[in-house]
mmCIF file of C-alpha atoms and ligand atoms in Angstrom:
data_model
loop_
_atom_site.group_PDB
_atom_site.id
_atom_site.type_symbol
_atom_site.label_atom_id
_atom_site.label_comp_id
_atom_site.label_asym_id
_atom_site.label_seq_id
_atom_site.Cartn_x
_atom_site.Cartn_y
_atom_site.Cartn_z
ATOM 1 C CA MET A 1 -16.309 -11.900 26.698
ATOM 2 C CA ILE A 2 -12.812 -10.099 26.641
ATOM 3 C CA THR A 3 -10.818 -12.990 27.948
ATOM 4 C CA GLU A 4 -12.565 -15.379 25.648
ATOM 5 C CA GLN A 5 -12.039 -13.359 22.649
ATOM 6 C CA SER A 6 -8.584 -11.966 23.027
ATOM 7 C CA ASN A 7 -6.313 -14.546 21.904
ATOM 8 C CA TYR A 8 -8.368 -14.716 18.495
ATOM 9 C CA ILE A 9 -7.820 -10.934 17.749
ATOM 10 C CA LYS A 10 -4.596 -9.382 16.179
ATOM 11 C CA ILE A 11 -3.729 -5.989 15.135
ATOM 12 C CA LYS A 12 -1.492 -5.696 12.368
ATOM 13 C CA PRO A 13 0.341 -2.797 10.872
ATOM 14 C CA TRP A 14 -1.504 -1.254 8.013
ATOM 15 C CA GLU A 15 -0.174 -2.386 4.603
ATOM 16 C CA ASP A 16 -0.925 -2.068 0.860
ATOM 17 C CA ASP A 17 -3.149 -5.080 0.732
ATOM 18 C CA ASP A 18 -5.647 -3.163 3.207
ATOM 19 C CA LEU A 19 -6.911 -1.013 0.719
ATOM 20 C CA ASP A 20 -9.985 -3.363 0.010
ATOM 21 C CA LEU A 21 -10.728 -3.352 3.586
ATOM 22 C CA LEU A 22 -10.776 0.583 3.728
ATOM 23 C CA PHE A 23 -13.323 0.257 0.819
ATOM 24 C CA ARG A 24 -15.528 -2.087 2.899
ATOM 25 C CA ILE A 25 -15.382 0.229 5.976
ATOM 26 C CA ASN A 26 -16.383 3.162 3.754
ATOM 27 C CA SER A 27 -20.202 2.194 3.828
ATOM 28 C CA PRO A 28 -22.861 4.542 4.700
ATOM 29 C CA GLU A 29 -23.945 2.548 7.614
ATOM 30 C CA MET A 30 -20.350 2.344 9.006
ATOM 31 C CA MET A 31 -19.490 6.160 8.394
ATOM 32 C CA LYS A 32 -22.946 7.712 9.405
ATOM 33 C CA HIS A 33 -20.933 8.936 12.780
ATOM 34 C CA LEU A 34 -17.908 9.824 10.910
ATOM 35 C CA GLY A 35 -19.062 12.569 8.448
ATOM 36 C CA GLY A 36 -20.540 9.991 5.866
ATOM 37 C CA SER A 37 -18.773 7.863 3.198
ATOM 38 C CA GLU A 38 -15.874 9.140 1.409
ATOM 39 C CA GLY A 39 -15.414 9.202 -2.421
ATOM 40 C CA LYS A 40 -12.713 7.027 -4.351
ATOM 41 C CA GLU A 41 -9.928 9.747 -4.429
ATOM 42 C CA GLN A 42 -10.483 10.633 -0.527
ATOM 43 C CA ILE A 43 -10.224 6.773 0.286
ATOM 44 C CA LEU A 44 -7.272 6.424 -1.648
ATOM 45 C CA LYS A 45 -5.603 9.556 0.025
ATOM 46 C CA ARG A 46 -6.535 8.101 3.510
ATOM 47 C CA HIS A 47 -5.273 4.782 2.507
ATOM 48 C CA LYS A 48 -1.711 6.481 1.484
ATOM 49 C CA ARG A 49 -1.965 8.601 4.971
ATOM 50 C CA TYR A 50 -2.383 5.324 6.917
ATOM 51 C CA LEU A 51 0.427 3.954 5.082
ATOM 52 C CA GLU A 52 2.562 6.913 5.604
ATOM 53 C CA LEU A 53 1.981 7.758 9.228
ATOM 54 C CA GLY A 54 5.971 7.331 10.103
ATOM 55 C CA ASN A 55 6.537 8.640 13.623
ATOM 56 C CA LYS A 56 3.345 10.328 13.951
ATOM 57 C CA GLY A 57 1.241 7.262 14.750
ATOM 58 C CA ARG A 58 0.283 3.837 13.532
ATOM 59 C CA MET A 59 -2.857 2.168 11.653
ATOM 60 C CA TYR A 60 -3.649 -1.613 11.954
ATOM 61 C CA SER A 61 -6.144 -3.881 10.409
ATOM 62 C CA ILE A 62 -7.988 -5.769 13.125
ATOM 63 C CA THR A 63 -7.367 -9.579 12.158
ATOM 64 C CA LEU A 64 -9.201 -12.674 13.575
ATOM 65 C CA LEU A 65 -7.231 -15.713 14.076
ATOM 66 C CA PRO A 66 -6.645 -18.294 12.901
ATOM 67 C CA GLU A 67 -7.777 -17.560 9.475
ATOM 68 C CA LEU A 68 -6.460 -13.886 9.472
ATOM 69 C CA GLU A 69 -9.857 -12.552 8.512
ATOM 70 C CA LYS A 70 -9.606 -8.980 8.239
ATOM 71 C CA VAL A 71 -12.422 -7.259 10.245
ATOM 72 C CA GLY A 72 -11.843 -3.601 10.948
ATOM 73 C CA SER A 73 -9.208 -1.059 11.614
ATOM 74 C CA VAL A 74 -7.785 0.764 14.573
ATOM 75 C CA GLY A 75 -4.856 3.158 15.164
ATOM 76 C CA TYR A 76 -3.348 6.252 17.016
ATOM 77 C CA TRP A 77 -2.170 9.389 15.601
ATOM 78 C CA GLN A 78 -0.445 12.339 16.890
ATOM 79 C CA THR A 79 -2.763 15.481 17.120
ATOM 80 C CA ASN A 80 -2.572 18.867 18.965
ATOM 81 C CA PHE A 81 -5.664 19.203 21.269
ATOM 82 C CA ASN A 82 -6.125 22.655 23.169
ATOM 83 C CA ASN A 83 -2.341 23.366 22.504
ATOM 84 C CA GLU A 84 -1.036 19.876 23.832
ATOM 85 C CA ASP A 85 0.225 17.209 21.695
ATOM 86 C CA VAL A 86 -1.432 14.155 22.430
ATOM 87 C CA TYR A 87 -2.575 10.768 20.604
ATOM 88 C CA GLU A 88 -5.892 10.226 19.093
ATOM 89 C CA THR A 89 -7.245 7.037 18.826
ATOM 90 C CA GLY A 90 -10.406 5.617 16.435
ATOM 91 C CA TRP A 91 -11.719 2.468 15.458
ATOM 92 C CA SER A 92 -14.182 0.584 13.208
ATOM 93 C CA VAL A 93 -15.420 -3.023 12.809
ATOM 94 C CA LEU A 94 -17.467 -4.406 9.973
ATOM 95 C CA PRO A 95 -21.203 -4.947 10.663
ATOM 96 C CA LEU A 96 -21.104 -8.734 10.309
ATOM 97 C CA PHE A 97 -18.422 -9.017 13.134
ATOM 98 C CA GLN A 98 -19.849 -6.120 15.724
ATOM 99 C CA GLY A 99 -21.471 -6.748 19.266
ATOM 100 C CA LYS A 100 -18.538 -9.546 20.013
ATOM 101 C CA GLY A 101 -16.211 -7.198 21.784
ATOM 102 C CA ILE A 102 -13.733 -7.092 18.776
ATOM 103 C CA ALA A 103 -13.355 -3.241 18.902
ATOM 104 C CA THR A 104 -12.925 -3.120 22.572
ATOM 105 C CA ILE A 105 -9.934 -5.609 22.349
ATOM 106 C CA ALA A 106 -8.413 -4.201 19.248
ATOM 107 C CA THR A 107 -8.439 -0.779 20.794
ATOM 108 C CA LYS A 108 -6.910 -2.191 24.348
ATOM 109 C CA LEU A 109 -3.979 -3.462 21.680
ATOM 110 C CA ALA A 110 -3.672 -0.061 19.854
ATOM 111 C CA ILE A 111 -3.504 1.689 23.065
ATOM 112 C CA GLU A 112 -0.611 -0.732 24.590
ATOM 113 C CA GLU A 113 1.576 0.200 21.377
ATOM 114 C CA ALA A 114 0.747 3.903 21.725
ATOM 115 C CA SER A 115 1.848 3.616 25.214
ATOM 116 C CA ALA A 116 4.992 1.700 24.200
ATOM 117 C CA MET A 117 6.023 4.804 22.071
ATOM 118 C CA ASN A 118 6.675 6.687 25.349
ATOM 119 C CA LYS A 119 5.904 9.633 23.478
ATOM 120 C CA PHE A 120 2.760 11.528 25.036
ATOM 121 C CA LYS A 121 1.264 11.686 28.170
ATOM 122 C CA TYR A 122 -2.567 11.133 27.148
ATOM 123 C CA ILE A 123 -4.478 9.477 24.259
ATOM 124 C CA HIS A 124 -7.798 11.006 23.375
ATOM 125 C CA ALA A 125 -10.908 9.644 21.809
ATOM 126 C CA PHE A 126 -13.615 11.750 20.374
ATOM 127 C CA PRO A 127 -16.724 9.643 19.504
ATOM 128 C CA SER A 128 -20.007 11.280 18.527
ATOM 129 C CA ILE A 129 -22.320 11.574 21.600
ATOM 130 C CA ASP A 130 -24.847 9.760 19.307
ATOM 131 C CA ASN A 131 -22.568 6.917 19.191
ATOM 132 C CA PRO A 132 -23.324 4.583 21.908
ATOM 133 C CA ALA A 133 -21.086 1.743 21.049
ATOM 134 C CA SER A 134 -18.093 4.159 20.754
ATOM 135 C CA ASN A 135 -18.830 5.769 24.139
ATOM 136 C CA ALA A 136 -19.058 2.209 25.800
ATOM 137 C CA ILE A 137 -15.777 1.425 24.547
ATOM 138 C CA CYS A 138 -14.052 4.270 26.103
ATOM 139 C CA ARG A 139 -15.937 3.627 29.605
ATOM 140 C CA LYS A 140 -14.931 -0.003 29.265
ATOM 141 C CA LEU A 141 -11.165 0.983 28.570
ATOM 142 C CA ASN A 142 -11.331 3.424 31.569
ATOM 143 C CA PHE A 143 -10.862 6.696 29.633
ATOM 144 C CA ASN A 144 -12.248 9.502 31.768
ATOM 145 C CA LEU A 145 -14.714 11.602 30.110
ATOM 146 C CA ILE A 146 -13.544 15.108 30.257
ATOM 147 C CA SER A 147 -16.323 16.927 28.234
ATOM 148 C CA GLU A 148 -18.676 17.363 25.554
ATOM 149 C CA CYS A 149 -16.958 19.351 22.468
ATOM 150 C CA GLU A 150 -17.614 20.282 19.183
ATOM 151 C CA PHE A 151 -15.112 18.415 17.159
ATOM 152 C CA GLU A 152 -14.444 18.805 13.172
ATOM 153 C CA TYR A 153 -14.072 15.429 11.591
ATOM 154 C CA PRO A 154 -13.234 14.947 8.651
ATOM 155 C CA PRO A 155 -12.279 18.586 7.946
ATOM 156 C CA GLY A 156 -15.600 20.838 7.383
ATOM 157 C CA ASN A 157 -17.861 18.343 9.232
ATOM 158 C CA TYR A 158 -18.608 19.550 12.725
ATOM 159 C CA MET A 159 -20.189 17.365 15.175
ATOM 160 C CA ARG A 160 -20.849 17.058 19.063
ATOM 161 C CA CYS A 161 -18.592 14.606 20.365
ATOM 162 C CA ASN A 162 -17.384 13.535 23.900
ATOM 163 C CA ASN A 163 -13.802 13.945 24.743
ATOM 164 C CA TRP A 164 -12.719 10.937 26.461
ATOM 165 C CA ARG A 165 -9.000 10.969 27.596
ATOM 166 C CA LEU A 166 -6.811 8.006 29.053
ATOM 167 C CA GLU A 167 -3.287 8.543 30.859
ATOM 168 C CA LEU A 168 -0.972 6.174 28.944
ATOM 169 C CA ASN A 169 1.221 4.017 31.171
ATOM 170 C CA ARG A 170 4.758 4.943 30.008
ATOM 171 C CA ASN A 171 8.311 3.406 30.828
HETATM 172 C C1 COA B 201 -18.197 1.464 17.033
HETATM 173 C C2 COA B 201 -17.672 -0.050 16.631
HETATM 174 C C3 COA B 201 -16.492 -0.061 16.329
HETATM 175 C C4 COA B 201 -18.080 -0.944 17.721
HETATM 176 O O1 COA B 201 -17.665 -2.354 17.386
HETATM 177 P P1 COA B 201 -17.935 -3.478 18.210
HETATM 178 O O2 COA B 201 -16.839 -4.660 17.904
HETATM 179 O O3 COA B 201 -19.353 -3.942 17.811
HETATM 180 O O4 COA B 201 -17.781 -3.135 19.599
HETATM 181 P P2 COA B 201 -17.735 -4.042 21.025
HETATM 182 O O5 COA B 201 -18.109 -5.214 20.615
HETATM 183 O O6 COA B 201 -16.067 -4.068 21.302
HETATM 184 O O7 COA B 201 -18.229 -3.330 22.125
HETATM 185 C C5 COA B 201 -19.085 -2.319 22.106
HETATM 186 C C6 COA B 201 -19.786 -1.831 23.428
HETATM 187 O O8 COA B 201 -20.621 -0.964 22.995
HETATM 188 C C7 COA B 201 -22.040 -1.627 23.454
HETATM 189 N N1 COA B 201 -22.960 -1.065 22.594
HETATM 190 C C8 COA B 201 -23.199 -1.593 21.309
HETATM 191 N N2 COA B 201 -24.090 -0.737 21.021
HETATM 192 C C9 COA B 201 -24.714 -0.013 21.918
HETATM 193 C C10 COA B 201 -25.843 0.757 22.007
HETATM 194 N N3 COA B 201 -26.727 1.116 20.878
HETATM 195 N N4 COA B 201 -26.136 1.129 23.142
HETATM 196 C C11 COA B 201 -25.319 1.056 24.269
HETATM 197 N N5 COA B 201 -24.089 0.377 24.161
HETATM 198 C C12 COA B 201 -23.734 -0.130 23.022
HETATM 199 C C13 COA B 201 -21.625 -3.030 23.641
HETATM 200 O O9 COA B 201 -22.728 -3.699 24.511
HETATM 201 C C14 COA B 201 -20.412 -3.341 23.871
HETATM 202 O O10 COA B 201 -20.401 -3.298 25.374
HETATM 203 P P3 COA B 201 -20.413 -4.679 26.424
HETATM 204 O O11 COA B 201 -19.131 -5.598 25.704
HETATM 205 O O12 COA B 201 -20.191 -4.028 27.646
HETATM 206 O O13 COA B 201 -21.625 -4.987 25.919
HETATM 207 C C15 COA B 201 -18.583 -0.378 15.469
HETATM 208 O O14 COA B 201 -20.084 -0.235 15.706
HETATM 209 C C16 COA B 201 -18.228 0.508 14.404
HETATM 210 O O15 COA B 201 -17.385 0.219 13.540
HETATM 211 N N6 COA B 201 -19.157 1.754 14.043
HETATM 212 C C17 COA B 201 -18.822 2.476 12.767
HETATM 213 C C18 COA B 201 -17.516 3.090 12.792
HETATM 214 C C19 COA B 201 -17.517 4.023 13.968
HETATM 215 O O16 COA B 201 -18.463 4.687 14.356
HETATM 216 N N7 COA B 201 -16.315 4.094 14.465
HETATM 217 C C20 COA B 201 -16.359 4.823 15.825
HETATM 218 C C21 COA B 201 -15.421 6.102 15.604
HETATM 219 S S1 COA B 201 -15.143 6.887 17.247
#
């Protein structure tokens, strides 16, 4: 499925027009493993954060070709985990488009972008232990499962997560 789909999926740096996509991603169903839906003000702040990541990382919309339909988000950003600077990655695909391998391909593309930055050795993902699709994505992209951990996301919300780690192919 990955090979069939990969020519139709593109990731595009986050832009001002993507605010509407962010509101669509913010449904209770989509956000159940991510601390629940956010209010309008939090979404506007998140959108600004995505636009202003600068050299700390990059967010992308996931776009289907040829219509350029926007179906989700993916990205990587700098974080500090156990006193080490690393990238973290995260992803979302709208319900209508799930189950087609889109998140897996988009995340693979985002990892290639993160590798090209030549900045950190590792990229981590911290999906909830109750999120089988996200854990499957990590497994399929050859992340190593390091351990279960308690993770705060968003600030103030603690959940049990798997710490998955992938060594980036740097130049
Ligand atoms: C997680 C999410 C991005 C997955 O998107 P998607 O495009 O449907 O994912 P993919 O189709 O690339 O693949 C997911 C893999 O998970 C597997 N999967 C899906 N649901 C599963 C389940 N309930 N149990 C086990 N595996 C499951 C799929 O079978 C697929 O593996 P396969 O290709 O080997 O069959 C999507 O469900 C989502 O946006 N959820 C809400 C936001 C979220 O939780 N984000 C994750 C933050 S870490």
